[in-house]
PDB file of C-alpha atoms and ligand atoms in Angstrom:
ATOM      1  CA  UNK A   1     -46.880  24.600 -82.317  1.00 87.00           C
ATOM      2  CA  UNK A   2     -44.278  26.052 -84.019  1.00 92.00           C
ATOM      3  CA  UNK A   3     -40.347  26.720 -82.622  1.00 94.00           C
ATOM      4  CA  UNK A   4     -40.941  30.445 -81.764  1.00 93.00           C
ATOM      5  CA  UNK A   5     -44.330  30.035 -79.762  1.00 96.00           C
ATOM      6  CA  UNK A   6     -43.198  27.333 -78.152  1.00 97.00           C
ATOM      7  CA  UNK A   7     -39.846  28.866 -77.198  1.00 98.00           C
ATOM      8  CA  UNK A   8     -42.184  31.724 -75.929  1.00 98.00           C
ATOM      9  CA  UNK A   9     -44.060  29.302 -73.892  1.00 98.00           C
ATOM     10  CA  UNK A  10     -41.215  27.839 -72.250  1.00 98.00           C
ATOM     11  CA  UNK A  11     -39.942  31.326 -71.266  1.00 98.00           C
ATOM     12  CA  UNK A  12     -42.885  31.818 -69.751  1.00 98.00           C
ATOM     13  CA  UNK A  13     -42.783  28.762 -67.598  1.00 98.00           C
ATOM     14  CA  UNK A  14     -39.623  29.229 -66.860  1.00 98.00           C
ATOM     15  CA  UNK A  15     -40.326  32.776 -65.801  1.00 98.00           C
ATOM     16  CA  UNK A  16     -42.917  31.801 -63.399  1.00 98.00           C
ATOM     17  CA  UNK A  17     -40.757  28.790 -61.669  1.00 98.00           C
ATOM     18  CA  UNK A  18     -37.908  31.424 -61.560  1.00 98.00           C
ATOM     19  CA  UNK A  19     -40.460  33.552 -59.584  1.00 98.00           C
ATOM     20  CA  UNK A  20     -41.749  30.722 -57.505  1.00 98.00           C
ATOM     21  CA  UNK A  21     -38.014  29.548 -56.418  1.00 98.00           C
ATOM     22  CA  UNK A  22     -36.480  33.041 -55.388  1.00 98.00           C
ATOM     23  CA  UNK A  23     -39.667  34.146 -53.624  1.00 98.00           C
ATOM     24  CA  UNK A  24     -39.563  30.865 -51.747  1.00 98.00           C
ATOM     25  CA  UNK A  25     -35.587  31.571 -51.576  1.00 98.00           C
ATOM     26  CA  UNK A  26     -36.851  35.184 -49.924  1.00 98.00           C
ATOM     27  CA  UNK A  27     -39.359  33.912 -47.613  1.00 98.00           C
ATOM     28  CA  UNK A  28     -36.524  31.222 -46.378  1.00 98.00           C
ATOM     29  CA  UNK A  29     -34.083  33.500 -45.682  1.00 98.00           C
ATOM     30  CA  UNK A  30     -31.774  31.835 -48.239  1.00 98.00           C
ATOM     31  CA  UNK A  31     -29.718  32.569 -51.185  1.00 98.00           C
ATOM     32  CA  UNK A  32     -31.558  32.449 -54.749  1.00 98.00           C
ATOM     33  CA  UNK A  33     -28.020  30.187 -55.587  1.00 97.00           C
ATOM     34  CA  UNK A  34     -28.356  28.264 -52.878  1.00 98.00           C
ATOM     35  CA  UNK A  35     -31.118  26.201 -54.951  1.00 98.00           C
ATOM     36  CA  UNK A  36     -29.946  24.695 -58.404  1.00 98.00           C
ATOM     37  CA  UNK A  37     -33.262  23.832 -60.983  1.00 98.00           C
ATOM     38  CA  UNK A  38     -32.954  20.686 -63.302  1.00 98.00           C
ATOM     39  CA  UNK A  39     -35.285  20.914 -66.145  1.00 98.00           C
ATOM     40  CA  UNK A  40     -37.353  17.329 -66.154  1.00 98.00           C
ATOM     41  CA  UNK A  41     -37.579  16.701 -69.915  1.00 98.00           C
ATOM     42  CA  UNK A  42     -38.751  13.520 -69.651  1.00 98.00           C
ATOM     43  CA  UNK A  43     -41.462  12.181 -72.589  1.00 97.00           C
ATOM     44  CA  UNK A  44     -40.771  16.022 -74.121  1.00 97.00           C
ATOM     45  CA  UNK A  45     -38.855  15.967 -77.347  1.00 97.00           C
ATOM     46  CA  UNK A  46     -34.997  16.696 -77.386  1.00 98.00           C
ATOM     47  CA  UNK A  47     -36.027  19.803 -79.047  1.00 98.00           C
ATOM     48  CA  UNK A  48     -37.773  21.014 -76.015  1.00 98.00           C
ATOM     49  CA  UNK A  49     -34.050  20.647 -74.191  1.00 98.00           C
ATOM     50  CA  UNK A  50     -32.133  22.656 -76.747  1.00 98.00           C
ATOM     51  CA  UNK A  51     -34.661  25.328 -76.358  1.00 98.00           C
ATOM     52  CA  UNK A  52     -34.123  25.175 -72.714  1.00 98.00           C
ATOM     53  CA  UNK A  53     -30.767  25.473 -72.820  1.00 98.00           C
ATOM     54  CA  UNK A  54     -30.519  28.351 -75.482  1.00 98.00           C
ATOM     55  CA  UNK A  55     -33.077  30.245 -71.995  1.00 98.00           C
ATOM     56  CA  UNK A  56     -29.967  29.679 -69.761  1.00 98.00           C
ATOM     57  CA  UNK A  57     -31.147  26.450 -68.186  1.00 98.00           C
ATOM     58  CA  UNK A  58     -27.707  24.248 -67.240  1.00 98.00           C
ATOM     59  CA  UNK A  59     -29.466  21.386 -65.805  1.00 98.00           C
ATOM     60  CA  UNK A  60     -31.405  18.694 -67.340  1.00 98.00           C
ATOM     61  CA  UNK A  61     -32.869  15.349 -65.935  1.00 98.00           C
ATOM     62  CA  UNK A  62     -34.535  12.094 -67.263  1.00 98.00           C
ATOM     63  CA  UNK A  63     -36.278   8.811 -65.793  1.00 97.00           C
ATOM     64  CA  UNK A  64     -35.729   6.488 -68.332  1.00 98.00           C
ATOM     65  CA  UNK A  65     -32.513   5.176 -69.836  1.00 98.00           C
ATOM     66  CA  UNK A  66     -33.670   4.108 -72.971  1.00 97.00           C
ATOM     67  CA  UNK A  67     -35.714   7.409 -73.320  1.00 98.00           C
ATOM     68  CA  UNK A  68     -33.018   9.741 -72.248  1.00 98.00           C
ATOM     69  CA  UNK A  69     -29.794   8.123 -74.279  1.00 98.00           C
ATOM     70  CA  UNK A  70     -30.820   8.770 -77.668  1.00 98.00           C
ATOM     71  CA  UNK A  71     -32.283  12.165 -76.429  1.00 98.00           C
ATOM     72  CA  UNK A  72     -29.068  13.620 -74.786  1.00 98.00           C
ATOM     73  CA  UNK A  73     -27.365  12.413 -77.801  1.00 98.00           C
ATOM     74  CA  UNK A  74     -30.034  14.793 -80.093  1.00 98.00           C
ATOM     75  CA  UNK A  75     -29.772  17.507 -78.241  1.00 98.00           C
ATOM     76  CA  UNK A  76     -25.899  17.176 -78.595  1.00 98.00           C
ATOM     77  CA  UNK A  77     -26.062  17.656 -82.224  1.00 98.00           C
ATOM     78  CA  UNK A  78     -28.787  19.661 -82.300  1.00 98.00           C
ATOM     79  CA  UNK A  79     -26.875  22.416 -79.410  1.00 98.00           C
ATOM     80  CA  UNK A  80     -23.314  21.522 -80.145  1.00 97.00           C
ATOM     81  CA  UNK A  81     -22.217  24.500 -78.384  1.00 96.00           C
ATOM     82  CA  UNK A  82     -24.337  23.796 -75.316  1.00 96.00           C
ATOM     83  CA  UNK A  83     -22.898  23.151 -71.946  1.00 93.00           C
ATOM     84  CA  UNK A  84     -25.942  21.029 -70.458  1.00 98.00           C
ATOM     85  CA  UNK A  85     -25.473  18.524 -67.154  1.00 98.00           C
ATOM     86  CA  UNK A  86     -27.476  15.726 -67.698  1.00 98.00           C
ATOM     87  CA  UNK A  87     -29.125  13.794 -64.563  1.00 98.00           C
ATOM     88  CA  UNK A  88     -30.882  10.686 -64.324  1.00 98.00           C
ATOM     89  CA  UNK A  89     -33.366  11.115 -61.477  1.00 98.00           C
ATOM     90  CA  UNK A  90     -36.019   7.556 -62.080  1.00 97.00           C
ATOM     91  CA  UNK A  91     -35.555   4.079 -61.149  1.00 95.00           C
ATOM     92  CA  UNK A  92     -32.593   2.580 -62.145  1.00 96.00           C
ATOM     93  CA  UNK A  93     -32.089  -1.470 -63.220  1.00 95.00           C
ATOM     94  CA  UNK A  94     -28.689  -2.879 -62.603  1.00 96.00           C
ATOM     95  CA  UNK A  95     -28.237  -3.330 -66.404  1.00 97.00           C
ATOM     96  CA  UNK A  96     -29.001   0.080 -67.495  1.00 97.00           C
ATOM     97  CA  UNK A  97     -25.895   0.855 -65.601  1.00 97.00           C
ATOM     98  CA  UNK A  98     -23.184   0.855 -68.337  1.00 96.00           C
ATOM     99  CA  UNK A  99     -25.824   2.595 -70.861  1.00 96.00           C
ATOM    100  CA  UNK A 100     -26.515   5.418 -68.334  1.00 97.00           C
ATOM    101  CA  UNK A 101     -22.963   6.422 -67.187  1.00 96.00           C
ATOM    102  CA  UNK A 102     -22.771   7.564 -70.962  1.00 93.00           C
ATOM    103  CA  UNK A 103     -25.160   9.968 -70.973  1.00 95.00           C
ATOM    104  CA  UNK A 104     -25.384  11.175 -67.156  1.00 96.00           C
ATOM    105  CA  UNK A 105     -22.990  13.599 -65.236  1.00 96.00           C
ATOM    106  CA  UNK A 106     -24.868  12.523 -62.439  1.00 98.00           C
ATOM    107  CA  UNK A 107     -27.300   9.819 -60.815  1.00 98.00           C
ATOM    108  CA  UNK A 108     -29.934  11.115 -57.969  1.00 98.00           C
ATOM    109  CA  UNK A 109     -31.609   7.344 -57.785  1.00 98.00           C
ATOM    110  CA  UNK A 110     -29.182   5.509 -56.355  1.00 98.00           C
ATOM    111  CA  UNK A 111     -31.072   3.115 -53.797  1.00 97.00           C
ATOM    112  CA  UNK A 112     -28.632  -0.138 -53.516  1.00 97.00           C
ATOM    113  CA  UNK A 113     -25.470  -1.480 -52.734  1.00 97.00           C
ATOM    114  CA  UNK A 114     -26.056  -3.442 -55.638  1.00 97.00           C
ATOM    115  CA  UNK A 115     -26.861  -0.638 -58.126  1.00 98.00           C
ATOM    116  CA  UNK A 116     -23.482   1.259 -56.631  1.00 98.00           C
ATOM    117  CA  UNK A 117     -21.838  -1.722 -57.670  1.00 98.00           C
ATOM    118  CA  UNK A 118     -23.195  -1.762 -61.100  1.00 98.00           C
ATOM    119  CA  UNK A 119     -22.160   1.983 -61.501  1.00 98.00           C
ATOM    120  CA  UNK A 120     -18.748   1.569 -60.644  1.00 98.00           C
ATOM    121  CA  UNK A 121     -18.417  -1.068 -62.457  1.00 98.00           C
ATOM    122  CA  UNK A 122     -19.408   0.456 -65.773  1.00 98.00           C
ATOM    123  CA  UNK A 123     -17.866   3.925 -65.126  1.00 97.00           C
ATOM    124  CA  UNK A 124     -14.346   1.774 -64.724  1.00 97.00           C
ATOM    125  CA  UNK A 125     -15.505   0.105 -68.096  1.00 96.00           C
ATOM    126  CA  UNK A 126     -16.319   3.924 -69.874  1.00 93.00           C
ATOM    127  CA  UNK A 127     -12.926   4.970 -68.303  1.00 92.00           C
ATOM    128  CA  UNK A 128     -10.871   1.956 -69.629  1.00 93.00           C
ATOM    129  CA  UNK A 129     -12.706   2.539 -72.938  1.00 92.00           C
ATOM    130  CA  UNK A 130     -12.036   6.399 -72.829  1.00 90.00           C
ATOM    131  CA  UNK A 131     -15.214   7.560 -72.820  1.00 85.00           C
ATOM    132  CA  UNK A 132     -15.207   9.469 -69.207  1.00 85.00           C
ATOM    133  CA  UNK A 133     -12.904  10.649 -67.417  1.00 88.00           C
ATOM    134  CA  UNK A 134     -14.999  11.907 -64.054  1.00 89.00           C
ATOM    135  CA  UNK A 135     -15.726   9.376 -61.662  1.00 93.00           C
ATOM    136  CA  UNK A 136     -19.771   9.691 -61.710  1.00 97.00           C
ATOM    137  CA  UNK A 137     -21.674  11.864 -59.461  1.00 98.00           C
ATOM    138  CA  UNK A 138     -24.317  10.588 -57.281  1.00 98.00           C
ATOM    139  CA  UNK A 139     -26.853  11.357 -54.956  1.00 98.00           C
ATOM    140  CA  UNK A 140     -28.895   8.008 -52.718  1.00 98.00           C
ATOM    141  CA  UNK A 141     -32.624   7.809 -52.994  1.00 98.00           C
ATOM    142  CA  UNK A 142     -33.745   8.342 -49.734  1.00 98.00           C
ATOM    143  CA  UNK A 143     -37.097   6.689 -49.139  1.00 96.00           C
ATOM    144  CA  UNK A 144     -39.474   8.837 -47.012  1.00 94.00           C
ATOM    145  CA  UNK A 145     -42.555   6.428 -47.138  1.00 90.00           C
ATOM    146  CA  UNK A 146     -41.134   3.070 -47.035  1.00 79.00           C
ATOM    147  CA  UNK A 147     -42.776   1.914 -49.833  1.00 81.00           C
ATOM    148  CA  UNK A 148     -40.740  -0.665 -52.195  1.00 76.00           C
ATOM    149  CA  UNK A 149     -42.690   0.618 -55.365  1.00 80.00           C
ATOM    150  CA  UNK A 150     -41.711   3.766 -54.930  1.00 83.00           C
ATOM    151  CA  UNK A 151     -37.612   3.286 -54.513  1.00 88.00           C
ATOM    152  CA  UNK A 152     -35.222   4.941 -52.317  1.00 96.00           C
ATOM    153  CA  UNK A 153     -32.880   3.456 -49.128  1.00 97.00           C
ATOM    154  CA  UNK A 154     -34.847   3.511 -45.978  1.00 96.00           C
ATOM    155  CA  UNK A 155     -33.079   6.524 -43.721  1.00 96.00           C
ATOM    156  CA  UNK A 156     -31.580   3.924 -41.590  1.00 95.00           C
ATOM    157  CA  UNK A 157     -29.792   2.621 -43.823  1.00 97.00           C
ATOM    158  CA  UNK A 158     -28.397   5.486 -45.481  1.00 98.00           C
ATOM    159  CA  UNK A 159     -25.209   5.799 -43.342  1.00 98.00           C
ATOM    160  CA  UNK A 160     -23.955   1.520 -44.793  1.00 98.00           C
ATOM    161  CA  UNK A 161     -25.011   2.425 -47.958  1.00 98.00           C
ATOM    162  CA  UNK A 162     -22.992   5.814 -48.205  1.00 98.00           C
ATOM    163  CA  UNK A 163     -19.824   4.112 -46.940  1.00 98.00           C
ATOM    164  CA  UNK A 164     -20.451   2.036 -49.929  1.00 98.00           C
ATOM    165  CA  UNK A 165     -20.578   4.235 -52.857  1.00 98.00           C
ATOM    166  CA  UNK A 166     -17.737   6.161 -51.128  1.00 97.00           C
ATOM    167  CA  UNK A 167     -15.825   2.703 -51.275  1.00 96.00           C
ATOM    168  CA  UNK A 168     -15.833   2.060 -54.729  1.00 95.00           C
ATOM    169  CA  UNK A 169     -13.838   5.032 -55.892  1.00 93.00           C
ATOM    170  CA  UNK A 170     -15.473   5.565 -58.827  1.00 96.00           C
ATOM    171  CA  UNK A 171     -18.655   7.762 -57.660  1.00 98.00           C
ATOM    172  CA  UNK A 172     -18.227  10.857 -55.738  1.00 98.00           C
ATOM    173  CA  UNK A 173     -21.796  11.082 -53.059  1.00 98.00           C
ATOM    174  CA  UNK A 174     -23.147  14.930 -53.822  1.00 98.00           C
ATOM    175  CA  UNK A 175     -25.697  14.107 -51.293  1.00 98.00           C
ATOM    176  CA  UNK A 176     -29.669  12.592 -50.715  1.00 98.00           C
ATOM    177  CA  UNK A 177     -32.524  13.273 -53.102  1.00 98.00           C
ATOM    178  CA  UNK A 178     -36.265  12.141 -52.151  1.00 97.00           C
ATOM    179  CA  UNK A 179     -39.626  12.346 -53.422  1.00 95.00           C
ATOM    180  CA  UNK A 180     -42.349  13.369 -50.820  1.00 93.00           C
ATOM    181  CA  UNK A 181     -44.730  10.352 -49.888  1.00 92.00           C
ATOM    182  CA  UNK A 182     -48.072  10.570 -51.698  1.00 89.00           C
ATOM    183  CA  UNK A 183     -51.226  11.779 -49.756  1.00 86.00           C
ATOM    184  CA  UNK A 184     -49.268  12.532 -47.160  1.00 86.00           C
ATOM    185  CA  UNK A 185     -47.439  16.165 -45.660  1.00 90.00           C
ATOM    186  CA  UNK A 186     -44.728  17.243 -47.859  1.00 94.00           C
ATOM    187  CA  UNK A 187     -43.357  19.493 -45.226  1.00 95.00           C
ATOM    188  CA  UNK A 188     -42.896  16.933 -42.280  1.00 95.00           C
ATOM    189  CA  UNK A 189     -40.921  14.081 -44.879  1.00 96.00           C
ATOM    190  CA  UNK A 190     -38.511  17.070 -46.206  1.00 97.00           C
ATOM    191  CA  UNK A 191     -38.110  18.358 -42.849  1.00 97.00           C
ATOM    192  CA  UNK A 192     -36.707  14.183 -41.817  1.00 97.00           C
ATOM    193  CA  UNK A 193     -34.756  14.381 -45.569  1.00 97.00           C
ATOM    194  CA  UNK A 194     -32.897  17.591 -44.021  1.00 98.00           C
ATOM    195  CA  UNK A 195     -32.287  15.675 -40.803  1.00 98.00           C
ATOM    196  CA  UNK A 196     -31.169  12.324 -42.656  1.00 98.00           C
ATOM    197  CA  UNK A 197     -28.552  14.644 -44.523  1.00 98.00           C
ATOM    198  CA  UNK A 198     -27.194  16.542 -41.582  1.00 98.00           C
ATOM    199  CA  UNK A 199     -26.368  12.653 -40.347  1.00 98.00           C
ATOM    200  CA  UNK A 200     -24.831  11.871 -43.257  1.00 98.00           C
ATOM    201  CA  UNK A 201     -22.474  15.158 -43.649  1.00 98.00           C
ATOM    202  CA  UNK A 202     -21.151  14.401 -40.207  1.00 97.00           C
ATOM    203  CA  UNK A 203     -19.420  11.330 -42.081  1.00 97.00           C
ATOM    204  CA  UNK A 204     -19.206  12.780 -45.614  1.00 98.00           C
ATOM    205  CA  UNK A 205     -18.800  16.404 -45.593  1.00 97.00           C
ATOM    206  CA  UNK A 206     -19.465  16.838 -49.531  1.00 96.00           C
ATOM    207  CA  UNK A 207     -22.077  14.981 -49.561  1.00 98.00           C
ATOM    208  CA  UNK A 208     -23.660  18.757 -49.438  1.00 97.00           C
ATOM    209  CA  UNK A 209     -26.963  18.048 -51.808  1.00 98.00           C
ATOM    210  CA  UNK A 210     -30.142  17.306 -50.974  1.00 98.00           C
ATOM    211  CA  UNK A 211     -33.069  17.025 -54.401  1.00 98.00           C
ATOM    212  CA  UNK A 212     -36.259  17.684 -53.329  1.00 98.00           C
ATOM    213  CA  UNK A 213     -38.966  19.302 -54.460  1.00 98.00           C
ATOM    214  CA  UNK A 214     -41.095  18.906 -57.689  1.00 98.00           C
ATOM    215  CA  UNK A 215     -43.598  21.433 -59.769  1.00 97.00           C
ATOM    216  CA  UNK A 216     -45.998  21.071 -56.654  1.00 96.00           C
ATOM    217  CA  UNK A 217     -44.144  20.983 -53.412  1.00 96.00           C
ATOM    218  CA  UNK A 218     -41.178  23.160 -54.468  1.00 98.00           C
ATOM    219  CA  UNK A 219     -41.993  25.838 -52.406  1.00 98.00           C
ATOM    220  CA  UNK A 220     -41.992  23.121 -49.491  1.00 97.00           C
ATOM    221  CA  UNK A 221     -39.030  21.778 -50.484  1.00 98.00           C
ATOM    222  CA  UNK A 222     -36.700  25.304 -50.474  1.00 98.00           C
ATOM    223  CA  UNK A 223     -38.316  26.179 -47.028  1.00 98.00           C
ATOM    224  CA  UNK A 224     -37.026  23.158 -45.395  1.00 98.00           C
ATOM    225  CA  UNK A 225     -33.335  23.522 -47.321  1.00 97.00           C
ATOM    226  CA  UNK A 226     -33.636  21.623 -50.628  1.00 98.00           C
ATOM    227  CA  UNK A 227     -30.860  22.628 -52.796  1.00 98.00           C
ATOM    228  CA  UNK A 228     -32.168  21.400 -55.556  1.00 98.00           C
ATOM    229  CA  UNK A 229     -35.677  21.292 -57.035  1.00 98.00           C
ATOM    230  CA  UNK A 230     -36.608  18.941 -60.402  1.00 98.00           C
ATOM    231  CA  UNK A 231     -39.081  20.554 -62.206  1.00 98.00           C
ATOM    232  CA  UNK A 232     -41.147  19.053 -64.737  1.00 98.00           C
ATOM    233  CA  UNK A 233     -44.623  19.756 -65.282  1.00 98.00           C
ATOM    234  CA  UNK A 234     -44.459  23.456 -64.459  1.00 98.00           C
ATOM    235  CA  UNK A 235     -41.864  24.328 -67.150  1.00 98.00           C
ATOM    236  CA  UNK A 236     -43.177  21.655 -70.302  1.00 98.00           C
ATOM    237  CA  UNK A 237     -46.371  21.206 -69.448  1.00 96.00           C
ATOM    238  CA  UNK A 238     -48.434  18.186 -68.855  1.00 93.00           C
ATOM    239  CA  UNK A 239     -47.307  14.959 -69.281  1.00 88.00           C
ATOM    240  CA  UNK A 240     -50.671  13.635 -69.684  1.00 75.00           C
ATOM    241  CA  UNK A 241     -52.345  10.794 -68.096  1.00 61.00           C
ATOM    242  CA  UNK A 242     -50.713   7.588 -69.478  1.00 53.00           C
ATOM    243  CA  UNK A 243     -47.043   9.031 -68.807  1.00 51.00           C
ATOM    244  CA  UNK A 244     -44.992   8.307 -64.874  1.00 52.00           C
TER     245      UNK A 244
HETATM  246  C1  LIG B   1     -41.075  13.450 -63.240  1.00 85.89           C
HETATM  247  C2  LIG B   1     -40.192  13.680 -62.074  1.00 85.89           C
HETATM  248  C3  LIG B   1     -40.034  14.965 -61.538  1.00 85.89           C
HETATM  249  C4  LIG B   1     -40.772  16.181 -62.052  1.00 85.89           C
HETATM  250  O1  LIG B   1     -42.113  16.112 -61.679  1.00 85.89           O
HETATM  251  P1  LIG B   1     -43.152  17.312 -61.993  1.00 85.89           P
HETATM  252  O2  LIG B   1     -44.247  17.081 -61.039  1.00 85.89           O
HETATM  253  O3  LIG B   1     -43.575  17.142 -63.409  1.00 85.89           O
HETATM  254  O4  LIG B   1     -42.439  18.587 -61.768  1.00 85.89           O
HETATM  255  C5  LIG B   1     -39.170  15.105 -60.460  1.00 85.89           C
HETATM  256  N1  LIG B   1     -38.510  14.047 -59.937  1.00 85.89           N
HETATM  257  C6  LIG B   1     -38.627  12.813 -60.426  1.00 85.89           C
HETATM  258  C7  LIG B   1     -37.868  11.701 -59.803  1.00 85.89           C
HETATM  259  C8  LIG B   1     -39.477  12.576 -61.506  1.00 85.89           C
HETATM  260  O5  LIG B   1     -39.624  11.335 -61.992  1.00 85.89           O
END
């Protein structure tokens, strides 16, 4: 497909999701800017990001660190000029840590004391070698099915891990993110994600942000407060079948 149909394409999709988040906004009761959209890029080319950016879209997330690296660093020379936030929103090994605080402004999957470690660690390192100066934002995986495979802190956990990453001094908590259980309501688990974050304001005030809600469930998602939807599929298309 050439650049200017597929820059079409994506300003179509983008259209639509616009449409979808402020009429779910509308039917809420909320404020269209109450709910931030990151732009899943993930397995799309870094060409596919600039174009996204050059639409107005700020916000940009990945899964993989060894996918999204060389990608952020692509779209940086091919949108020089661009002002994008990058956020790593998939499962996160300990040793991806120092390679990911160089691309990310922010982390949604943090799930262990271990991993907040990790981060710290290698933000102090990318400090010392001046090449950040933030401390890292983050958001903790909340897990809404208990399942291992999936990731995410179980809710009752939340409040040890939080004190935690607040500990460390080098990553500021935004807030939860969580992906709905599969097969199961997506209403009732973001409805116990709001609750789990009302808990964990009472302690950490800024910790204002809660990611949830994906191409399917968005609408969900908004209605039960999610200030932040990652959208994927809806805006790029399909991933197809052998992609996460
Ligand atoms: C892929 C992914 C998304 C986007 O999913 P879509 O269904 O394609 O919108 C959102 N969140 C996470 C953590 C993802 O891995």
């Amino acid at each position: 497909m050439s650049t200017v149909d597929r820059k079409a394409e994506l300003a179509a999709n983008l259209a639509e999701v616009e449409a979808r988040i402020a009429a779910a906004c509308r039917a809420a009761g909320r404020a269209r800017d109450e709910v931030k959209l990151i732009a899943i890029t993930k397995t799309f080319p870094a060409a596919d990001a600039a174009l996204l950016a050059d639409l107005g879209v700020t916000d940009v997330g990945e899964n993989r660190d060894q996918e999204a690296g060389p990608k952020v660093a692509e779209v940086a020379e091919l949108r020089p000029e661009a002002d994008l936030r990058w956020h790593m929103v998939g499962r996160l090994q300990r040793n991806k840590a120092r390679s990911v605080v160089e691309w990310a402004q922010e982390v949604q999957s943090l799930d262990s004391a271990r991993l907040a470690d990790a981060l710290a660690k290698a933000v102090r390192t990318a400090r010392d070698a001046g090449k950040r100066e933030e401390p890292l934002d983050v958001l903790i995986q909340a897990s809404l099915d208990d399942d291992p495979e999936r990731g995410g802190c179980p809710l009752d956990e939340l409040g040890a891990l939080a004190e935690r990453v607040t500990h460390t001094g080098e990553l500021r908590l935004r807030g939860l993110m969580a992906v709905a259980p599969l097969g199961a309501d997506p209403a009732e688990a973001f409805e116990r994600l709001a609750r789990a974050g009302e808990r964990l304001r009472k302690d950490h005030p800024n910790a204002a942000e809660v990611s949830a809600g994906m191409s399917h469930d968005l609408e969900q998602a908004i209605t039960h407060g999610s200030t932040c939807v990652r959208v994927g599929t809806a805006l790029l298309g399909g991933r197809g079948l052998a992609s996460p």
